Short mmCIF file of C-alpha atoms in Angstrom, two decimals:
data_model
loop_
_atom_site.label_atom_id
_atom_site.label_comp_id
_atom_site.label_asym_id
_atom_site.label_seq_id
_atom_site.Cartn_x
_atom_site.Cartn_y
_atom_site.Cartn_z
CA MET A 1 -63.08 62.67 12.37
CA ASN A 2 -63.56 65.13 9.70
CA LYS A 3 -60.52 67.26 11.18
CA PHE A 4 -58.41 64.21 10.67
CA LYS A 5 -59.62 63.62 7.09
CA LYS A 6 -58.75 67.07 6.12
CA HIS A 7 -55.28 67.09 7.78
CA PRO A 8 -53.92 63.70 8.03
CA HIS A 9 -51.14 63.34 10.75
CA SER A 10 -47.74 62.13 9.82
CA LEU A 11 -47.12 58.66 11.25
CA LYS A 12 -43.41 59.11 11.47
CA ARG A 13 -43.55 62.03 13.56
CA TRP A 14 -46.05 60.62 15.86
CA VAL A 15 -44.10 57.53 16.34
CA ASN A 16 -40.96 59.35 16.95
CA VAL A 17 -42.61 61.73 19.54
CA PHE A 18 -44.05 58.80 21.18
CA PHE A 19 -41.05 56.82 21.74
CA ILE A 20 -39.15 59.68 22.67
CA MET A 21 -41.67 60.54 25.26
CA VAL A 22 -41.85 56.96 26.67
CA ILE A 23 -38.13 56.64 27.00
CA LEU A 24 -37.45 59.96 28.49
CA GLY A 25 -40.53 59.50 30.87
CA LEU A 26 -39.16 56.15 31.98
CA PHE A 27 -35.54 57.53 32.36
CA PHE A 28 -36.55 60.47 34.56
CA MET A 29 -39.15 58.47 36.57
CA SER A 30 -36.44 55.69 37.33
CA SER A 31 -33.95 58.28 38.20
CA TYR A 32 -36.22 60.25 40.44
CA ILE A 33 -37.12 57.09 42.34
CA TYR A 34 -33.51 56.00 42.52
CA TYR A 35 -32.17 59.28 43.81
CA TYR A 36 -35.15 59.69 46.14
CA THR A 37 -34.20 56.41 47.92
CA ILE A 38 -30.42 57.48 48.39
CA PHE A 39 -31.53 60.06 50.90
CA TYR A 40 -33.66 57.82 53.13
CA PRO A 41 -33.32 57.58 55.92
CA ASP A 42 -31.12 60.27 57.23
CA THR A 43 -28.85 58.58 59.42
CA SER A 44 -26.92 61.53 60.86
CA ILE A 45 -29.51 62.26 63.47
CA GLN A 46 -30.28 58.72 64.66
CA SER A 47 -28.99 56.77 67.72
CA LYS A 48 -26.90 53.68 67.28
CA ASN A 49 -29.87 51.48 67.85
CA GLU A 50 -31.76 53.14 65.36
CA GLN A 51 -28.90 52.95 63.01
CA SER A 52 -28.56 49.25 63.19
CA GLN A 53 -32.35 48.76 62.59
CA ASN A 54 -32.14 50.97 59.62
CA LYS A 55 -29.24 48.82 58.26
CA ASP A 56 -31.88 46.16 57.03
CA ILE A 57 -33.99 48.85 55.48
CA ARG A 58 -30.86 50.13 53.77
CA ASN A 59 -30.20 46.81 52.45
CA ILE A 60 -33.71 46.43 51.02
CA ILE A 61 -33.52 49.92 49.61
CA SER A 62 -30.16 49.09 48.02
CA ALA A 63 -31.70 45.99 46.37
CA ILE A 64 -34.65 48.10 45.10
CA GLN A 65 -32.17 50.60 43.51
CA GLN A 66 -30.39 47.82 41.86
CA GLY A 67 -33.73 46.50 40.60
CA ILE A 68 -34.59 49.94 39.40
CA VAL A 69 -31.38 50.19 37.29
CA VAL A 70 -31.67 46.63 35.81
CA PHE A 71 -35.37 47.18 35.03
CA THR A 72 -35.04 50.45 33.60
CA THR A 73 -32.18 49.26 31.45
CA LEU A 74 -34.13 46.20 30.04
CA ILE A 75 -37.07 48.37 29.33
CA LEU A 76 -35.17 51.07 27.70
CA CYS A 77 -33.48 48.47 25.46
CA MET A 78 -36.61 46.81 24.66
CA PHE A 79 -38.45 50.27 23.60
CA GLY A 80 -35.22 51.03 21.79
CA ILE A 81 -35.53 47.78 19.81
CA ILE A 82 -39.26 48.26 19.10
CA TRP A 83 -38.53 51.84 17.84
CA TYR A 84 -35.71 50.61 15.48
CA TYR A 85 -37.92 47.84 14.17
CA PHE A 86 -40.83 50.26 13.67
CA ILE A 87 -38.64 52.70 11.87
CA TYR A 88 -36.78 50.39 9.64
CA PHE A 89 -39.38 47.52 8.94
CA ILE A 90 -42.59 49.31 8.80
CA LEU A 91 -42.30 52.98 8.39
CA ALA A 92 -39.13 53.07 5.83
CA PRO A 93 -40.92 50.58 3.51
CA LEU A 94 -44.15 52.38 3.76
CA ILE A 95 -42.42 55.74 2.77
CA HIS A 96 -40.67 53.99 -0.27
CA MET A 97 -44.01 52.54 -1.30
CA LYS A 98 -45.50 55.91 -1.18
CA ASP A 99 -42.86 57.46 -3.16
CA VAL A 100 -42.81 54.92 -5.90
CA ALA A 101 -46.67 54.67 -6.10
CA GLU A 102 -46.60 58.59 -6.54
CA GLN A 103 -44.18 58.08 -9.52
CA ILE A 104 -46.26 55.35 -10.84
CA GLY A 105 -49.33 57.60 -10.59
CA HIS A 106 -47.42 60.25 -12.79
CA GLY A 107 -46.85 57.66 -15.41
CA GLN A 108 -43.40 56.46 -14.69
CA LEU A 109 -44.22 52.71 -15.12
CA ASN A 110 -40.55 51.69 -14.93
CA GLN A 111 -40.54 52.20 -10.92
CA THR A 112 -40.74 49.06 -9.02
CA ILE A 113 -41.12 48.57 -5.20
CA ASP A 114 -38.34 46.45 -3.91
CA ILE A 115 -38.54 46.22 -0.15
CA LYS A 116 -37.94 43.85 2.88
CA ALA A 117 -40.70 44.22 5.24
CA PRO A 118 -43.40 42.25 7.27
CA LEU A 119 -45.71 39.92 5.11
CA GLU A 120 -48.65 42.23 4.89
CA ILE A 121 -46.41 45.07 3.85
CA GLN A 122 -44.75 42.91 1.37
CA ARG A 123 -48.07 41.69 -0.18
CA LEU A 124 -49.32 45.42 -0.56
CA SER A 125 -45.95 46.39 -2.37
CA GLU A 126 -46.46 43.21 -4.69
CA SER A 127 -49.96 44.32 -5.39
CA ILE A 128 -48.93 48.07 -6.36
CA ASN A 129 -46.22 46.47 -8.55
CA ASP A 130 -48.86 44.34 -10.12
CA LEU A 131 -51.02 47.39 -10.74
CA SER A 132 -48.14 49.01 -12.63
CA VAL A 133 -47.29 45.86 -14.68
CA ASN A 134 -50.97 45.44 -15.67
CA LEU A 135 -51.23 49.07 -16.63
CA GLN A 136 -47.98 48.80 -18.71
CA GLU A 137 -49.43 45.63 -20.61
CA ILE A 138 -52.75 47.30 -21.16
CA LEU A 139 -50.92 50.50 -22.75
CA LEU A 140 -48.72 48.22 -25.00
CA PHE A 141 -51.74 46.21 -26.05
CA VAL A 142 -53.67 49.46 -26.88
CA TRP A 143 -50.61 50.67 -28.84
CA ASN A 144 -50.17 47.42 -30.82
CA GLN A 145 -53.82 47.31 -31.77
CA THR A 146 -53.85 51.05 -32.80
CA GLU A 147 -50.82 50.65 -34.74
CA VAL A 148 -51.96 47.75 -36.69
CA SER A 149 -55.27 49.78 -37.44
CA LEU A 150 -53.22 52.91 -38.48
CA ARG A 151 -51.34 50.78 -40.99
CA CYS A 152 -54.50 49.35 -42.48
CA LEU A 153 -55.90 52.92 -42.76
CA ASN A 154 -52.97 54.41 -44.51
CA ILE A 155 -54.55 56.61 -47.27
CA ASP A 156 -51.63 56.39 -49.56
CA GLU A 157 -51.69 52.50 -49.75
CA ILE A 158 -55.73 52.49 -49.71
CA GLU A 159 -56.15 54.36 -52.76
CA ASN A 160 -54.50 51.45 -54.73
CA TYR A 161 -56.53 48.85 -52.98
CA ASN A 162 -59.11 46.67 -54.58
CA SER A 163 -62.49 46.16 -53.01
CA GLU A 164 -61.24 42.74 -51.46
CA LYS A 165 -58.27 44.49 -49.98
CA ILE A 166 -60.33 47.38 -48.50
CA ILE A 167 -62.79 44.78 -46.97
CA ASN A 168 -59.83 42.87 -45.31
CA ALA A 169 -58.52 46.23 -44.17
CA ILE A 170 -62.02 47.03 -42.41
CA ASN A 171 -62.14 43.59 -40.99
CA THR A 172 -58.68 43.89 -39.42
CA VAL A 173 -59.48 47.34 -37.98
CA LYS A 174 -62.84 45.97 -36.54
CA GLN A 175 -61.19 42.99 -35.05
CA ASN A 176 -58.52 45.16 -33.29
CA MET A 177 -61.24 47.23 -31.93
CA ILE A 178 -63.10 44.02 -30.60
CA ASP A 179 -59.80 42.73 -29.07
CA LEU A 180 -59.45 46.21 -27.44
CA GLN A 181 -62.84 45.99 -25.83
CA LYS A 182 -62.20 42.50 -24.82
CA MET A 183 -59.32 43.55 -22.80
CA ILE A 184 -61.34 46.44 -21.21
CA SER A 185 -63.89 44.02 -20.32
CA THR A 186 -61.77 41.98 -18.07
CA TYR A 187 -61.86 44.79 -15.53
CA VAL A 188 -64.46 45.30 -12.99
CA LEU A 189 -65.31 49.03 -13.14
CA TYR A 190 -66.26 51.64 -10.50
CA ASP A 191 -69.83 52.65 -10.76
CA VAL A 192 -70.23 51.46 -14.29
CA ARG A 193 -70.82 48.35 -16.34
CA LEU A 194 -70.19 47.53 -19.83
CA ASP A 195 -73.19 45.73 -21.49
CA HIS A 196 -72.92 45.05 -25.21
CA LYS A 197 -72.10 48.44 -26.53
CA LYS A 198 -73.27 50.63 -23.83
CA VAL A 199 -71.75 52.02 -20.63
CA LEU A 200 -74.49 51.54 -17.94
CA ASP A 201 -74.89 52.51 -14.26
CA GLY A 202 -73.07 49.80 -12.44
CA SER A 203 -75.22 50.29 -9.05
CA GLU A 204 -78.12 48.50 -10.69
CA SER A 205 -76.58 45.15 -10.86
CA ASN A 206 -74.79 43.23 -8.25
CA SER A 207 -73.47 40.61 -10.67
CA ILE A 208 -71.28 42.96 -12.72
CA GLN A 209 -69.43 39.91 -14.32
CA GLU A 210 -72.39 38.43 -15.90
CA SER A 211 -73.29 41.73 -17.60
CA ILE A 212 -69.96 42.24 -19.30
CA LYS A 213 -70.18 41.24 -22.92
CA VAL A 214 -68.36 42.26 -26.02
CA GLY A 215 -70.41 41.91 -29.24
CA MET B 1 -55.57 17.81 -30.11
CA GLY B 2 -55.43 20.03 -27.21
CA LYS B 3 -52.25 20.65 -25.38
CA ARG B 4 -51.67 21.16 -21.48
CA ILE B 5 -50.17 24.53 -21.25
CA LEU B 6 -48.43 26.40 -18.50
CA ILE B 7 -48.76 30.29 -18.92
CA VAL B 8 -45.86 32.42 -17.44
CA ASP B 9 -46.51 36.08 -17.45
CA ASP B 10 -46.02 38.83 -14.85
CA SER B 11 -49.28 40.54 -15.76
CA SER B 12 -52.50 39.06 -14.39
CA ILE B 13 -54.48 40.81 -17.19
CA MET B 14 -52.14 39.21 -20.01
CA ARG B 15 -52.35 35.65 -18.18
CA LYS B 16 -56.27 36.00 -18.46
CA MET B 17 -56.28 37.05 -22.05
CA ILE B 18 -53.77 34.33 -23.08
CA LYS B 19 -55.75 31.86 -21.21
CA GLU B 20 -58.81 32.75 -23.05
CA THR B 21 -56.93 32.64 -26.47
CA LEU B 22 -55.67 29.15 -25.52
CA ILE B 23 -59.04 27.90 -24.42
CA SER B 24 -60.63 29.08 -27.46
CA GLY B 25 -58.11 27.21 -29.47
CA GLY B 26 -59.16 23.95 -27.73
CA HIS B 27 -56.05 23.73 -25.34
CA GLU B 28 -56.02 23.32 -21.49
CA VAL B 29 -54.40 25.70 -19.10
CA ILE B 30 -53.09 23.77 -16.23
CA GLY B 31 -51.21 26.48 -14.33
CA GLU B 32 -50.26 30.14 -14.19
CA ALA B 33 -46.93 31.38 -13.02
CA LYS B 34 -46.19 35.32 -12.45
CA ASN B 35 -42.40 35.07 -12.28
CA GLY B 36 -39.52 32.88 -13.53
CA ALA B 37 -38.90 31.28 -10.14
CA ASP B 38 -42.55 30.13 -9.73
CA ALA B 39 -42.48 28.89 -13.34
CA VAL B 40 -39.49 26.55 -12.73
CA SER B 41 -41.34 25.25 -9.72
CA LEU B 42 -44.85 24.76 -11.32
CA TYR B 43 -42.97 23.10 -14.42
CA GLN B 44 -41.58 20.52 -11.89
CA ASP B 45 -44.93 19.85 -10.38
CA LEU B 46 -47.34 19.93 -13.34
CA LYS B 47 -45.12 18.66 -16.30
CA PRO B 48 -47.12 20.49 -18.95
CA ASP B 49 -47.02 19.88 -22.67
CA LEU B 50 -45.98 23.37 -23.43
CA VAL B 51 -44.99 26.56 -21.66
CA THR B 52 -45.90 30.08 -22.89
CA MET B 53 -43.13 32.33 -21.38
CA ASP B 54 -43.15 36.14 -21.21
CA ILE B 55 -39.70 37.48 -21.94
CA THR B 56 -39.76 40.61 -20.12
CA MET B 57 -40.42 39.98 -16.52
CA ARG B 58 -39.20 41.76 -13.48
CA GLY B 59 -37.03 39.66 -11.26
CA MET B 60 -36.05 36.65 -13.10
CA ASP B 61 -36.86 37.07 -16.78
CA GLY B 62 -38.20 34.48 -19.27
CA LEU B 63 -34.83 33.73 -20.84
CA ALA B 64 -33.24 32.87 -17.35
CA ALA B 65 -36.33 30.84 -16.50
CA ALA B 66 -36.35 29.01 -19.76
CA LYS B 67 -32.61 27.96 -19.26
CA GLU B 68 -33.48 26.59 -15.79
CA ILE B 69 -36.31 24.58 -17.10
CA LEU B 70 -34.44 23.27 -19.89
CA ASP B 71 -31.70 22.23 -17.44
CA ILE B 72 -34.32 20.18 -15.62
CA ASP B 73 -35.91 18.75 -18.82
CA ALA B 74 -34.02 19.04 -21.97
CA ASN B 75 -37.26 17.99 -23.88
CA ALA B 76 -39.42 20.99 -22.43
CA LYS B 77 -41.38 22.90 -25.17
CA ILE B 78 -41.25 26.57 -24.49
CA ILE B 79 -42.47 29.33 -26.76
CA PHE B 80 -41.53 32.90 -25.90
CA PHE B 81 -44.17 35.73 -25.90
CA SER B 82 -42.99 39.35 -26.53
CA ASN B 83 -44.27 42.81 -26.56
CA LEU B 84 -41.66 44.11 -29.12
CA ASP B 85 -42.11 44.65 -32.70
CA GLU B 86 -38.53 43.95 -33.32
CA GLU B 87 -37.08 40.54 -33.15
CA LYS B 88 -34.45 41.68 -30.59
CA TYR B 89 -34.63 38.25 -28.60
CA SER B 90 -34.91 35.79 -31.50
CA GLN B 91 -31.19 34.94 -31.44
CA ASP B 92 -31.28 34.33 -27.68
CA VAL B 93 -34.25 32.27 -28.09
CA LYS B 94 -32.81 30.13 -30.78
CA LYS B 95 -29.54 29.60 -28.55
CA ILE B 96 -31.68 28.45 -25.63
CA GLY B 97 -33.51 25.97 -27.52
CA ALA B 98 -36.97 27.25 -27.22
CA LYS B 99 -39.51 26.14 -29.83
CA GLY B 100 -40.77 29.57 -31.11
CA TYR B 101 -41.05 33.33 -30.62
CA VAL B 102 -44.33 35.33 -31.18
CA ASN B 103 -45.86 38.63 -30.48
CA LYS B 104 -48.45 38.01 -27.66
CA HIS B 105 -50.84 40.57 -28.93
CA ASN B 106 -51.79 38.50 -31.97
CA PRO B 107 -53.93 35.38 -30.79
CA ASP B 108 -54.02 33.95 -34.28
CA GLN B 109 -50.22 33.84 -34.59
CA VAL B 110 -50.00 32.40 -31.07
CA LEU B 111 -52.50 29.47 -31.93
CA LYS B 112 -50.82 28.95 -35.16
CA LEU B 113 -47.38 28.53 -33.58
CA ILE B 114 -48.79 26.12 -30.93
CA ASP B 115 -50.35 24.06 -33.42
CA CYS B 116 -47.13 23.74 -35.42
CA ILE B 117 -45.44 22.49 -32.33
#
């Protein structure tokens, strides 16, 4: 198990290897059985009586050969369709999602996953898009709040403020900080919880939401 | 008196924050939509007093969704929320027939605008 964790295998490679082996295996097995039955029985060394008896056996074998051809063709077509479905509707969307998720992880929030895939994979892609959208909104919120605060704290202007204006500026900055903390508190964090003004160990409390307060 | 409001925003975090702002202002949030298509569908089902519409949404944006809602109900009250400092969309908003346009990061301005409608 640890060996697999360290060196994860490529799904695409294993899927291709599996289907190629199954298809080739089926093809060669069917061919072997088909050609084996062509040479049974050897009629050149038999009497006329034996030859007429073997005529029925030859008919049966002929029917079996036709069955092998039809059956093998159907099975190969079925595996071909399953292979195509797996590559284009499961693997390709997953690879696209992986690529976009990597870009989002590197800060390119303008990337969106847009795929057609089975329901579960579609939902996964929507969740990744939601993560990216939320991250962008949080960043813009932080930008907005800090920008308003910076304007209040403009030294060139503050020098000319009376005490009332200074108090208003301080209150605006304080409110912006409170709003920022409110936004952060909407998240449930890993291994920590926010309680009043402290960041505490989250493992002590099961009801994390009840502990989150912004003062 | 509190209004029955439908929130439309593709960010679940922003929907949550807008909902808290509206509830603190005495309003009732009757539905949430994460894209324009859901907004149109929910509007027809819920018939809210007011719709708060994020302009920049992936897929169908807020302007297109508002046009569709106003085609269905010409008396629909829609206010647009934006992240932008510039009033880039104010002309489009007026043309569509929406009731207002405000920066979504300012709860006081949001509640003030809603009370004016």
